[in-house]
């Protein structure tokens, strides 16, 4: 059973916020704990078939594996597999880190000189290359923080894991989280800290015990034989420790620091029955048969490189910081600066020589940047709508961080949204508002202007006849007139769609057809935007090939007859049609070039029909054509 020292009893392993605390690093599987076997769970690493997501980036794994198998003593850092603050399966992943540390071998390059202790000002520590006991020699260290949902008020979980080279005897290590940056210079061996309170940053409280400023925190772990003990402490002033009663937790009995003014105070639960998380080590009933997966690049033990951890070599801990009472989202005064900002800036892994919190420090890995201040680093792409594309999507691409995005518009239409996109169906101005998480204030707003390309092409055509008078040649246009300047560029080409009598169709620019007279139509489509334009003409072989086409002009009023008359008044031409029945008709007038300049659909009543021709066509040579029930009935050249 895992114990949180002076705090409460924790579960031995568990599944929290979608993450498996099971002393194994594989997603989709729980190896140790109350529940074991295949499960949809996240973990540090993942196989392609696992039901769960790897928290740590595994790129270049084969390269690291090759070097480690060859005995190279190397150190490298891997960050989270997705951008900071990414929503993964409904949970916000704030940050994560893995480090492969140097191991002793001949020398470990990152160890403490004698005398360094927890509670010291980090500026007083000094790092050197030296040999240390294998049970204090850190190899693989892990840290990850997430919320169990997409809202800033969902539970905040901190997961960590550590492996050491040796497994004999008890082992002790710390994971320290700093409010302000701490750095290490490997050349000089010196540490530099931005903490204003004896090298750290103190937690501050109001008179009611509410947190008004977050500070440094340390998770101290001791374990042997699979029974780890965890202690959580926060950096505060001695005055605060002695005079303030925190509202959501209590101070414990321990307070340690290198000065009398500041130190690490233990914190204890106001209710000892609350479950605050879990922890577990990979303890196998048959140590030699332990098959705990290590990392994609393997690890090391006292015998050298191995793809697996030895029994008791790896320990994991998961802590619910919200239930403990130190989640900044619990306090309105630090909601924006802490929960919606950066609770911490650096993470540091250390090993100790004994269970005493102030025993000599041994090995270290880091410090590393952790939980950087969110900058909402993303890119936006918006669509261009057109006649062919009437809907589109605004997409948000997360770069180094992710956020919570909302979409709105003043004059467009949003038809749907997802976490990183908005679907729309109208041109207009759209707004993307970004926050670190749901419940946090908006800290970035972008405007996306969506335009629509509805610029049409120009359609026209004329007809000619082949030399043998057997076919029409239809000349489609106008590619030149369609290639005009627009905000979206010029024409990218036209598509042609013809139709005509007797089921005629064609998709070429200049098709040939037989000499069936009637209505021909051309629809041209601009490839760039799918917009169309249509032109139509009545084409007659007689109009095209005869100089003075005339059909009979019978005067018999009891049968179908047609005649032109101006009643002796030039410019006042009428078409008189006598029909024995009511019929549908179309009157078409061509100019001297054969182009249609006038057409009109008519209903001819039984008997005499007197049709005035358009006066705007006066004193010009034209060809008058009448179609009755889609049949060419009358055609005559005349000056109108």
Coordinates of C-alpha atoms in Angstrom, one line a residue:
X1 CA 0.0 0.0 0.0
X2 CA 1.3 3.5 -0.9
X3 CA 1.3 6.1 1.8
X4 CA 1.3 9.9 1.4
X5 CA 3.3 10.8 4.5
X6 CA 1.4 12.9 7.0
X7 CA -1.3 13.3 4.4
X8 CA -3.5 10.3 3.7
X9 CA -3.3 6.7 2.4
X10 CA -3.1 6.4 -1.3
X11 CA -4.2 3.5 -3.5
X12 CA -1.7 0.9 -4.7
X13 CA -1.8 1.6 -8.4
X14 CA -4.8 2.8 -10.3
X15 CA -6.4 4.4 -13.4
X16 CA -6.8 8.2 -13.1
X17 CA -7.9 10.8 -15.7
X18 CA -7.3 8.2 -18.4
X19 CA -3.7 7.4 -17.3
X20 CA -2.5 4.1 -15.9
X21 CA -0.5 4.2 -12.7
X22 CA 0.7 0.6 -12.9
X23 CA 4.5 0.6 -12.7
X24 CA 4.6 -0.1 -16.5
X25 CA 5.1 2.4 -19.3
X26 CA 2.8 0.9 -21.9
X27 CA -0.5 2.5 -23.0
X28 CA -3.6 0.3 -23.4
X29 CA -2.5 -2.1 -20.6
X30 CA -2.3 -2.1 -16.8
X31 CA 0.4 -4.4 -15.4
X32 CA 0.2 -4.0 -11.6
X33 CA -2.5 -2.6 -9.3
X34 CA -6.1 -3.3 -8.5
X35 CA -7.0 -3.7 -12.2
X36 CA -4.8 -5.4 -14.7
X37 CA -4.9 -6.4 -18.3
X38 CA -5.9 -4.7 -21.5
X39 CA -7.7 -1.4 -21.1
X40 CA -8.0 1.8 -23.0
X41 CA -5.5 3.9 -21.1
X42 CA -2.8 6.5 -21.8
X43 CA 0.7 5.9 -20.6
X44 CA 4.3 7.2 -21.3
X45 CA 4.7 5.1 -24.4
X46 CA 2.4 3.2 -26.8
X47 CA 2.5 0.5 -29.4
X48 CA 0.7 1.0 -32.8
X49 CA -2.1 -1.4 -31.7
X50 CA -2.6 -0.1 -28.2
X51 CA -5.9 1.4 -27.1
X52 CA -4.5 4.6 -25.6
X53 CA -2.1 7.4 -26.4
X54 CA 1.6 7.8 -25.7
X55 CA 2.3 10.9 -23.6
X56 CA 6.0 11.1 -24.6
X57 CA 7.3 11.7 -28.1
X58 CA 9.1 8.6 -29.4
X59 CA 10.7 9.9 -32.6
X60 CA 14.2 8.6 -33.4
X61 CA 13.7 5.8 -30.9
X62 CA 15.8 3.4 -33.0
X63 CA 18.8 5.7 -33.0
X64 CA 18.8 6.0 -29.3
X65 CA 18.3 2.3 -28.9
X66 CA 21.3 1.5 -31.1
X67 CA 23.5 3.9 -29.1
X68 CA 22.4 2.6 -25.7
X69 CA 22.8 -1.0 -26.8
X70 CA 26.3 -0.2 -27.9
X71 CA 27.1 1.0 -24.3
X72 CA 27.1 4.8 -25.0
X73 CA 26.5 6.8 -21.8
X74 CA 24.2 9.5 -23.2
X75 CA 21.5 11.8 -21.9
X76 CA 18.6 13.1 -23.9
X77 CA 15.2 14.8 -23.4
X78 CA 11.9 13.9 -25.0
X79 CA 8.9 16.2 -24.7
X80 CA 5.2 15.6 -24.9
X81 CA 3.9 13.9 -28.0
X82 CA 1.4 16.7 -28.7
X83 CA 1.6 20.5 -28.3
X84 CA 1.2 22.0 -24.8
X85 CA -2.4 22.3 -23.5
X86 CA -3.8 19.9 -26.2
X87 CA -7.2 18.4 -25.8
X88 CA -6.7 14.7 -26.2
X89 CA -9.8 12.5 -26.0
X90 CA -11.6 15.1 -23.9
X91 CA -8.7 15.8 -21.5
X92 CA -6.2 18.8 -21.5
X93 CA -2.6 17.6 -21.6
X94 CA -0.7 20.5 -20.1
X95 CA 2.9 19.3 -20.5
X96 CA 5.1 16.2 -20.2
X97 CA 8.8 15.4 -20.2
X98 CA 11.0 12.4 -20.2
X99 CA 14.8 12.4 -19.6
X100 CA 17.3 9.6 -20.0
X101 CA 20.0 10.6 -17.5
X102 CA 23.7 9.8 -17.5
X103 CA 24.5 6.7 -15.4
X104 CA 27.6 6.1 -13.3
X105 CA 29.5 3.6 -15.4
X106 CA 32.8 5.4 -15.1
X107 CA 31.2 8.7 -14.0
X108 CA 27.8 10.3 -14.0
X109 CA 28.0 13.8 -15.4
X110 CA 25.2 15.3 -13.3
X111 CA 25.6 14.6 -9.6
X112 CA 25.7 16.9 -6.5
X113 CA 28.8 17.7 -4.5
X114 CA 28.5 16.7 -0.9
X115 CA 26.3 18.8 1.4
X116 CA 23.5 19.8 -1.0
X117 CA 20.1 19.4 0.6
X118 CA 16.4 20.0 0.0
X119 CA 15.4 23.4 1.2
X120 CA 18.7 25.0 0.2
X121 CA 18.9 28.0 -2.1
X122 CA 19.6 26.3 -5.5
X123 CA 22.3 28.9 -6.1
X124 CA 24.3 27.2 -3.3
X125 CA 24.2 23.8 -5.0
X126 CA 27.0 22.6 -7.2
X127 CA 27.0 19.9 -9.8
X128 CA 30.0 17.6 -10.8
X129 CA 30.8 14.4 -12.6
X130 CA 31.3 11.6 -10.2
X131 CA 30.4 8.1 -9.2
X132 CA 27.4 7.5 -6.9
X133 CA 25.7 4.3 -5.5
X134 CA 23.6 2.6 -8.1
X135 CA 20.5 2.8 -6.0
X136 CA 20.6 6.6 -6.2
X137 CA 21.7 6.7 -9.9
X138 CA 18.7 8.0 -11.8
X139 CA 18.1 6.6 -15.3
X140 CA 14.6 7.3 -16.7
X141 CA 12.6 10.1 -15.2
X142 CA 9.0 11.2 -16.2
X143 CA 6.7 14.0 -15.5
X144 CA 3.2 14.8 -16.8
X145 CA 0.3 17.1 -15.9
X146 CA -3.2 17.0 -17.2
X147 CA -6.8 17.9 -16.4
X148 CA -9.5 15.3 -16.3
X149 CA -11.6 17.2 -18.8
X150 CA -11.4 20.3 -21.0
X151 CA -12.5 22.8 -18.4
X152 CA -10.1 24.6 -16.2
X153 CA -12.1 23.4 -13.1
X154 CA -11.7 19.7 -14.0
X155 CA -9.3 17.8 -11.7
X156 CA -5.6 18.6 -12.1
X157 CA -3.4 15.5 -12.0
X158 CA 0.3 15.2 -11.8
X159 CA 1.9 11.9 -12.9
X160 CA 5.6 11.0 -12.4
X161 CA 7.9 8.0 -12.7
X162 CA 11.5 7.3 -11.8
X163 CA 13.8 4.4 -12.4
X164 CA 17.3 3.8 -10.9
X165 CA 20.1 1.6 -11.9
X166 CA 20.2 -0.4 -8.7
X167 CA 17.3 -1.9 -6.8
X168 CA 19.0 -3.0 -3.6
X169 CA 17.9 -1.4 -0.4
X170 CA 15.6 1.6 0.0
X171 CA 15.6 4.4 -2.5
X172 CA 14.7 8.1 -2.2
X173 CA 14.0 10.7 -4.8
X174 CA 12.3 14.1 -5.2
X175 CA 10.4 15.8 -8.0
X176 CA 10.6 19.5 -7.5
X177 CA 8.5 22.0 -9.4
X178 CA 9.5 25.6 -9.5
X179 CA 7.3 28.7 -9.9
X180 CA 10.2 30.6 -11.5
X181 CA 12.9 29.2 -13.8
X182 CA 15.9 27.4 -12.5
X183 CA 18.8 26.5 -14.7
X184 CA 22.1 24.6 -14.6
X185 CA 25.4 25.4 -16.3
X186 CA 27.1 22.1 -17.0
X187 CA 30.4 24.0 -17.6
X188 CA 30.6 25.7 -14.3
X189 CA 28.5 23.3 -12.3
X190 CA 26.4 26.2 -11.0
X191 CA 22.7 26.6 -10.6
X192 CA 20.8 29.9 -11.3
X193 CA 17.4 30.5 -9.9
X194 CA 14.7 33.2 -10.4
X195 CA 13.1 32.5 -7.0
X196 CA 12.9 35.7 -4.8
X197 CA 12.5 33.9 -1.5
X198 CA 15.8 32.3 -0.5
X199 CA 16.1 31.0 -4.1
X200 CA 12.5 29.7 -4.2
X201 CA 9.1 31.2 -4.7
X202 CA 6.7 31.2 -1.7
X203 CA 3.0 30.3 -1.7
X204 CA 1.0 33.3 -0.4
X205 CA -2.4 33.2 1.4
X206 CA -5.0 35.7 2.4
X207 CA -6.3 35.9 6.0
X208 CA -8.9 33.3 5.2
X209 CA -6.4 30.8 4.0
X210 CA -7.1 31.1 0.3
X211 CA -4.1 30.9 -2.0
X212 CA -3.2 34.3 -3.6
X213 CA 0.1 33.2 -5.2
X214 CA 1.3 29.8 -6.2
X215 CA 4.9 28.8 -5.5
X216 CA 7.4 25.9 -5.5
X217 CA 6.3 22.4 -4.7
X218 CA 8.2 19.2 -4.0
X219 CA 7.0 15.5 -4.1
X220 CA 9.3 13.4 -2.0
X221 CA 9.2 9.6 -2.5
X222 CA 10.7 6.8 -0.5
X223 CA 10.3 3.2 -1.4
X224 CA 11.5 -0.4 -0.9
X225 CA 9.9 -3.7 -1.4
X226 CA 7.1 -2.1 -3.4
X227 CA 5.8 0.0 -0.5
X228 CA 6.5 3.7 -1.5
X229 CA 5.7 6.7 0.7
X230 CA 5.0 10.1 -0.8
X231 CA 5.3 13.5 0.9
X232 CA 4.0 16.7 -0.6
X233 CA 5.5 20.0 0.5
X234 CA 5.1 23.6 -0.6
X235 CA 7.6 26.5 -0.1
X236 CA 6.4 29.2 2.2
X237 CA 7.5 31.6 4.9
X238 CA 7.9 30.6 8.5
X239 CA 5.4 33.3 9.4
X240 CA 2.8 31.9 7.0
X241 CA 3.4 28.4 8.4
X242 CA 2.9 29.6 11.9
X243 CA 0.0 32.0 11.5
X244 CA -2.2 30.8 8.5
X245 CA -4.6 28.0 8.4
X246 CA -5.0 27.1 4.7
X247 CA -8.7 26.8 3.7
X248 CA -8.5 23.5 1.8
X249 CA -5.7 21.7 3.5
X250 CA -3.6 22.0 6.7
X251 CA 0.1 22.4 7.3
X252 CA 1.8 19.3 8.6
X253 CA 4.5 19.0 11.3
X254 CA 7.5 19.4 9.1
X255 CA 9.2 22.6 8.0
X256 CA 12.7 22.5 6.5
X257 CA 14.8 25.3 4.9
X258 CA 18.3 26.6 5.0
X259 CA 17.2 29.9 6.5
X260 CA 14.9 30.7 9.4
X261 CA 12.6 32.7 7.1
X262 CA 11.5 30.2 4.4
X263 CA 11.3 26.5 4.0
X264 CA 9.4 23.5 2.6
X265 CA 6.3 22.9 4.8
X266 CA 4.5 19.6 4.7
X267 CA 0.8 19.7 3.9
X268 CA -1.8 17.4 5.3
X269 CA -5.4 16.5 4.5
X270 CA -8.4 18.0 6.3
X271 CA -10.0 14.7 5.7
X272 CA -7.8 11.6 6.0
X273 CA -10.3 9.4 4.2
X274 CA -10.1 11.1 0.8
X275 CA -8.3 9.3 -2.0
X276 CA -5.7 11.6 -3.5
X277 CA -4.3 9.3 -6.1
X278 CA -2.0 6.2 -6.2
X279 CA 1.5 4.9 -6.7
X280 CA 3.1 1.6 -7.2
X281 CA 6.5 -0.1 -8.0
X282 CA 6.9 -3.1 -10.3
X283 CA 7.2 -5.8 -7.7
X284 CA 7.1 -9.2 -9.2
X285 CA 6.6 -12.4 -7.2
X286 CA 9.4 -13.9 -9.2
X287 CA 11.9 -11.0 -9.7
X288 CA 13.9 -12.8 -12.3
X289 CA 10.8 -13.2 -14.4
X290 CA 9.7 -9.6 -14.3
X291 CA 8.7 -8.5 -17.9
X292 CA 8.0 -4.8 -17.2
X293 CA 8.4 -2.8 -20.4
X294 CA 11.0 0.0 -20.0
X295 CA 11.2 2.4 -23.0
X296 CA 11.3 2.2 -26.8
X297 CA 15.1 2.6 -26.5
X298 CA 15.5 0.4 -23.5
X299 CA 17.1 1.1 -20.1
X300 CA 20.0 0.0 -17.9
X301 CA 20.4 -2.0 -14.8
X302 CA 23.4 -3.2 -12.9
X303 CA 24.0 -5.8 -15.7
X304 CA 23.9 -3.3 -18.5
X305 CA 21.3 -2.5 -21.2
X306 CA 17.9 -4.1 -21.1
X307 CA 14.6 -3.7 -22.9
X308 CA 12.8 -4.3 -19.6
X309 CA 13.0 -3.1 -16.0
X310 CA 14.1 -5.3 -13.2
X311 CA 11.7 -6.0 -10.4
X312 CA 11.4 -2.9 -8.2
X313 CA 13.3 -0.8 -10.6
X314 CA 10.5 1.5 -11.7
X315 CA 7.9 3.4 -9.6
X316 CA 5.0 5.5 -10.7
X317 CA 2.9 8.1 -8.8
X318 CA -0.3 9.9 -9.7
X319 CA -1.5 12.8 -7.5
X320 CA -4.8 14.6 -7.7
X321 CA -3.7 18.2 -7.0
X322 CA -7.2 19.4 -7.0
X323 CA -8.3 17.1 -4.1
X324 CA -5.1 17.9 -2.3
X325 CA -6.1 21.5 -2.4
X326 CA -3.3 23.2 -4.3
X327 CA -4.9 23.4 -7.7
X328 CA -4.9 27.1 -8.6
X329 CA -8.3 26.8 -10.2
X330 CA -9.8 26.4 -6.7
X331 CA -8.9 30.0 -5.9
X332 CA -10.4 32.9 -7.8
X333 CA -7.4 35.2 -7.1
X334 CA -5.0 32.8 -8.9
X335 CA -7.3 31.4 -11.5
X336 CA -5.9 33.5 -14.4
X337 CA -2.3 33.6 -13.3
X338 CA -2.1 30.0 -12.1
X339 CA -4.7 27.6 -13.6
X340 CA -5.0 29.7 -16.8
X341 CA -1.4 30.8 -16.8
X342 CA 1.7 28.9 -15.7
X343 CA 1.6 27.2 -12.3
X344 CA 5.2 26.2 -12.6
X345 CA 8.2 27.0 -14.9
X346 CA 10.7 24.3 -14.2
X347 CA 10.9 20.6 -13.1
X348 CA 13.9 19.0 -11.4
X349 CA 14.5 15.3 -10.5
X350 CA 16.9 14.5 -7.6
X351 CA 17.8 11.5 -5.6
X352 CA 18.7 11.5 -1.8
X353 CA 20.9 9.3 0.3
X354 CA 18.3 8.5 3.0
X355 CA 14.7 8.9 4.0
X356 CA 15.4 12.2 5.7
X357 CA 14.1 15.1 3.7
X358 CA 17.3 17.0 4.3
X359 CA 19.7 14.2 3.7
X360 CA 22.5 14.7 1.2
X361 CA 21.4 15.0 -2.5
X362 CA 23.0 12.5 -4.9
X363 CA 22.0 12.4 -8.6
X364 CA 20.0 14.9 -10.6
X365 CA 18.3 15.2 -14.0
X366 CA 17.4 18.7 -15.2
X367 CA 16.2 21.2 -14.4
X368 CA 13.9 21.4 -17.4
X369 CA 11.3 23.9 -18.6
X370 CA 7.8 22.6 -17.6
X371 CA 4.3 24.2 -17.9
X372 CA 5.5 27.2 -19.8
X373 CA 3.2 30.2 -19.8
X374 CA 0.6 29.6 -22.5
X375 CA 1.2 31.7 -25.6
X376 CA -1.6 30.2 -27.7
X377 CA 0.7 29.5 -30.6
X378 CA -1.6 28.4 -33.5
X379 CA -2.2 29.1 -37.1
X380 CA -5.4 29.7 -38.9
X381 CA -6.6 28.8 -42.4
X382 CA -9.9 30.0 -43.9
X383 CA -11.7 28.8 -47.0
X384 CA -12.7 30.7 -50.2
X385 CA -16.2 30.0 -51.2
X386 CA -17.4 29.9 -54.9
X387 CA -20.2 28.7 -57.1
X388 CA -18.8 25.2 -56.9
X389 CA -17.8 25.3 -53.2
X390 CA -20.6 26.7 -51.2
X391 CA -19.4 25.5 -47.8
X392 CA -16.0 25.6 -46.1
X393 CA -14.1 25.2 -42.9
X394 CA -11.9 27.5 -40.7
X395 CA -9.2 25.3 -39.2
X396 CA -7.0 26.0 -36.2
X397 CA -3.6 24.3 -36.3
X398 CA -1.8 24.0 -33.0
X399 CA 1.9 24.7 -33.2
X400 CA 3.7 24.6 -29.9
X401 CA 0.6 25.0 -27.7
X402 CA -3.1 24.3 -28.0
X403 CA -6.1 26.1 -26.6
X404 CA -9.9 26.3 -26.2
X405 CA -11.4 27.9 -29.3
X406 CA -14.8 29.5 -29.9
X407 CA -16.1 30.8 -33.2
X408 CA -18.5 33.6 -34.0
X409 CA -19.6 35.8 -37.0
X410 CA -21.3 39.1 -37.6
X411 CA -22.5 38.5 -41.1
X412 CA -21.7 34.9 -42.1
X413 CA -23.3 31.6 -41.2
X414 CA -21.7 29.0 -39.0
X415 CA -23.3 25.6 -39.5
X416 CA -21.2 23.6 -37.0
X417 CA -18.0 23.6 -34.8
X418 CA -15.5 21.2 -33.4
X419 CA -12.6 21.8 -31.0
X420 CA -10.4 23.1 -33.7
X421 CA -12.6 24.1 -36.6
X422 CA -15.8 25.8 -37.7
X423 CA -17.9 24.9 -40.7
X424 CA -19.6 27.7 -42.6
X425 CA -21.9 28.3 -45.5
X426 CA -21.6 32.0 -46.3
X427 CA -19.0 34.6 -47.0
X428 CA -18.4 37.1 -44.2
X429 CA -16.3 38.1 -41.2
X430 CA -15.6 35.4 -38.7
X431 CA -13.9 35.6 -35.3
X432 CA -11.8 33.0 -33.5
X433 CA -11.4 33.6 -29.7
X434 CA -8.8 31.5 -27.9
X435 CA -8.3 30.7 -24.2
X436 CA -6.0 28.3 -22.5
X437 CA -8.9 26.1 -21.4
X438 CA -12.6 26.3 -21.1
X439 CA -13.4 28.6 -18.2
X440 CA -10.3 30.7 -18.7
X441 CA -10.4 34.3 -20.1
X442 CA -9.9 34.9 -23.8
X443 CA -6.3 36.0 -24.4
X444 CA -6.2 36.0 -28.2
X445 CA -8.7 37.0 -30.9
X446 CA -8.3 36.6 -34.6
X447 CA -10.4 37.7 -37.6
X448 CA -10.9 35.5 -40.6
X449 CA -12.4 37.1 -43.7
X450 CA -14.1 34.6 -45.9
X451 CA -14.6 35.7 -49.5
X452 CA -16.7 34.1 -52.2
X453 CA -15.6 33.9 -55.9
X454 CA -18.8 34.2 -57.9
X455 CA -17.3 35.9 -60.9
X456 CA -18.9 34.3 -64.0
X457 CA -17.4 33.6 -67.4
X458 CA -18.6 35.1 -70.6
X459 CA -20.7 32.8 -72.9
X460 CA -21.3 33.4 -76.6
X461 CA -21.3 31.5 -79.8
X462 CA -22.0 31.7 -83.5
X463 CA -22.6 29.0 -86.1
X464 CA -21.2 28.3 -89.6
X465 CA -21.9 25.6 -92.1
X466 CA -19.5 23.1 -93.7
X467 CA -18.7 23.4 -97.4
X468 CA -20.9 20.5 -98.3
X469 CA -23.8 22.1 -96.4
X470 CA -24.2 18.9 -94.4
X471 CA -23.2 20.1 -90.9
X472 CA -23.3 23.0 -88.6
X473 CA -20.1 24.1 -86.9
X474 CA -20.7 25.7 -83.5
X475 CA -18.0 28.1 -82.4
X476 CA -18.0 28.4 -78.6
X477 CA -16.7 31.4 -76.7
X478 CA -15.6 33.5 -75.1
X479 CA -12.3 32.3 -73.5
X480 CA -10.7 35.7 -74.0
X481 CA -13.5 37.7 -72.5
X482 CA -13.7 35.3 -69.6
X483 CA -10.1 35.9 -68.6
X484 CA -10.6 39.1 -66.8
X485 CA -8.9 40.3 -63.6
X486 CA -10.6 39.3 -60.3
X487 CA -9.4 39.2 -56.7
X488 CA -9.0 35.5 -57.2
X489 CA -6.9 35.7 -60.3
X490 CA -7.8 35.3 -64.0
X491 CA -9.5 32.4 -65.7
X492 CA -8.1 29.0 -65.2
X493 CA -9.9 27.7 -68.3
X494 CA -13.4 26.9 -69.4
X495 CA -15.6 23.8 -69.7
X496 CA -18.1 23.5 -72.5
X497 CA -21.5 22.0 -72.4
X498 CA -23.7 22.1 -75.6
X499 CA -27.3 21.0 -76.1
X500 CA -29.6 21.2 -79.1
X501 CA -32.2 19.6 -81.3
X502 CA -32.6 15.8 -81.5
X503 CA -30.7 15.2 -78.3
X504 CA -27.5 16.9 -79.5
X505 CA -24.8 17.3 -76.7
X506 CA -21.1 18.0 -76.8
X507 CA -18.4 19.0 -74.3
X508 CA -15.9 20.4 -76.8
X509 CA -15.4 24.1 -77.6
X510 CA -16.2 23.8 -81.4
X511 CA -18.4 20.8 -82.1
X512 CA -20.0 19.7 -85.4
X513 CA -23.5 18.5 -85.8
X514 CA -26.0 17.8 -88.5
X515 CA -28.2 20.6 -89.9
X516 CA -31.1 20.2 -87.6
X517 CA -32.6 23.7 -87.2
X518 CA -33.7 24.8 -83.7
X519 CA -32.5 26.1 -80.4
X520 CA -28.9 25.5 -79.5
X521 CA -27.5 26.3 -76.0
X522 CA -24.0 26.7 -74.7
X523 CA -23.2 26.7 -71.0
X524 CA -19.6 27.6 -70.1
X525 CA -18.1 26.8 -66.7
X526 CA -15.1 28.6 -65.2
X527 CA -12.7 26.0 -63.8
X528 CA -11.5 28.3 -61.1
X529 CA -14.8 28.7 -59.3
X530 CA -17.4 26.5 -61.0
X531 CA -19.5 29.5 -62.0
X532 CA -21.5 29.3 -65.3
X533 CA -22.9 31.5 -68.1
X534 CA -25.3 30.5 -70.8
X535 CA -25.9 31.6 -74.4
X536 CA -28.6 30.3 -76.8
X537 CA -29.4 30.9 -80.4
X538 CA -31.9 29.5 -82.9
X539 CA -29.8 28.2 -85.8
X540 CA -31.4 27.6 -89.2
X541 CA -29.6 26.2 -92.3
X542 CA -31.7 28.4 -94.5
X543 CA -30.6 31.5 -92.7
X544 CA -26.9 30.5 -93.0
X545 CA -26.8 29.4 -96.6
X546 CA -29.5 31.3 -98.6
X547 CA -29.3 34.9 -99.7
X548 CA -33.0 35.5 -99.7
X549 CA -34.8 32.6 -97.9
X550 CA -38.5 32.6 -98.5
X551 CA -41.1 30.0 -97.5
X552 CA -44.5 30.1 -99.1
X553 CA -46.6 32.9 -97.8
X554 CA -50.2 31.6 -98.4
X555 CA -53.1 34.0 -98.0
X556 CA -55.7 31.4 -97.4
X557 CA -57.3 32.2 -94.0
X558 CA -58.8 28.7 -93.6
X559 CA -55.3 27.0 -93.4
X560 CA -52.0 27.9 -91.8
X561 CA -50.5 31.0 -93.5
X562 CA -47.9 33.6 -92.6
X563 CA -47.1 37.0 -94.2
X564 CA -45.2 40.1 -93.5
X565 CA -46.8 43.5 -93.9
X566 CA -46.2 47.1 -93.0
X567 CA -49.5 48.5 -94.2
X568 CA -47.6 51.0 -96.3
X569 CA -45.8 52.4 -93.4
X570 CA -42.0 51.7 -93.3
X571 CA -40.7 50.7 -89.9
X572 CA -44.1 49.3 -88.9
X573 CA -43.7 45.7 -89.9
X574 CA -46.1 43.1 -88.6
X575 CA -46.2 39.4 -89.0
X576 CA -49.7 38.1 -89.7
X577 CA -50.3 34.5 -88.9
X578 CA -53.5 32.6 -89.7
X579 CA -53.9 29.3 -88.0
X580 CA -56.8 26.9 -87.8
X581 CA -55.9 25.9 -84.3
X582 CA -54.3 27.3 -81.2
X583 CA -50.6 26.6 -81.1
X584 CA -47.4 27.4 -79.2
X585 CA -44.9 29.4 -81.3
X586 CA -41.5 31.1 -81.1
X587 CA -40.6 34.1 -83.1
X588 CA -36.9 34.6 -83.8
X589 CA -35.2 37.4 -85.7
X590 CA -31.6 37.1 -86.9
X591 CA -29.5 40.0 -88.0
X592 CA -27.4 40.0 -91.2
X593 CA -24.6 38.0 -89.4
X594 CA -26.9 35.2 -88.3
X595 CA -27.0 36.3 -84.7
X596 CA -30.3 36.2 -82.8
X597 CA -31.4 39.8 -81.9
X598 CA -35.0 39.0 -80.9
X599 CA -36.9 36.0 -79.8
X600 CA -40.3 35.7 -78.2
X601 CA -42.5 32.8 -77.1
X602 CA -46.1 33.2 -78.3
X603 CA -49.5 31.4 -78.1
X604 CA -51.2 31.7 -81.5
X605 CA -54.9 31.8 -81.2
X606 CA -57.1 30.1 -83.7
X607 CA -57.7 32.5 -86.6
X608 CA -55.8 35.7 -87.3
X609 CA -52.8 36.8 -85.2
X610 CA -51.2 40.2 -85.9
X611 CA -47.7 40.4 -84.3
X612 CA -46.0 43.7 -84.2
X613 CA -42.2 43.4 -84.6
X614 CA -39.9 45.4 -82.4
X615 CA -39.5 49.0 -83.5
X616 CA -35.9 49.1 -82.3
X617 CA -34.9 47.0 -85.3
X618 CA -36.0 49.5 -88.0
X619 CA -34.3 50.0 -91.3
X620 CA -32.0 47.0 -91.0
X621 CA -31.9 43.7 -93.0
X622 CA -33.1 40.8 -90.9
X623 CA -34.3 37.3 -91.3
X624 CA -37.7 36.6 -89.6
X625 CA -38.2 33.0 -88.5
X626 CA -41.3 31.5 -87.0
X627 CA -41.4 28.1 -85.2
X628 CA -44.8 26.6 -84.6
X629 CA -44.8 23.6 -82.2
X630 CA -41.0 23.5 -82.6
X631 CA -41.2 23.1 -86.3
X632 CA -39.7 25.7 -88.7
X633 CA -42.8 27.2 -90.4
X634 CA -41.9 30.6 -91.8
X635 CA -38.6 32.3 -92.7
X636 CA -38.1 35.4 -94.8
X637 CA -35.5 38.1 -95.2
X638 CA -36.9 41.7 -94.8
X639 CA -35.9 45.2 -93.9
X640 CA -37.6 46.0 -90.7

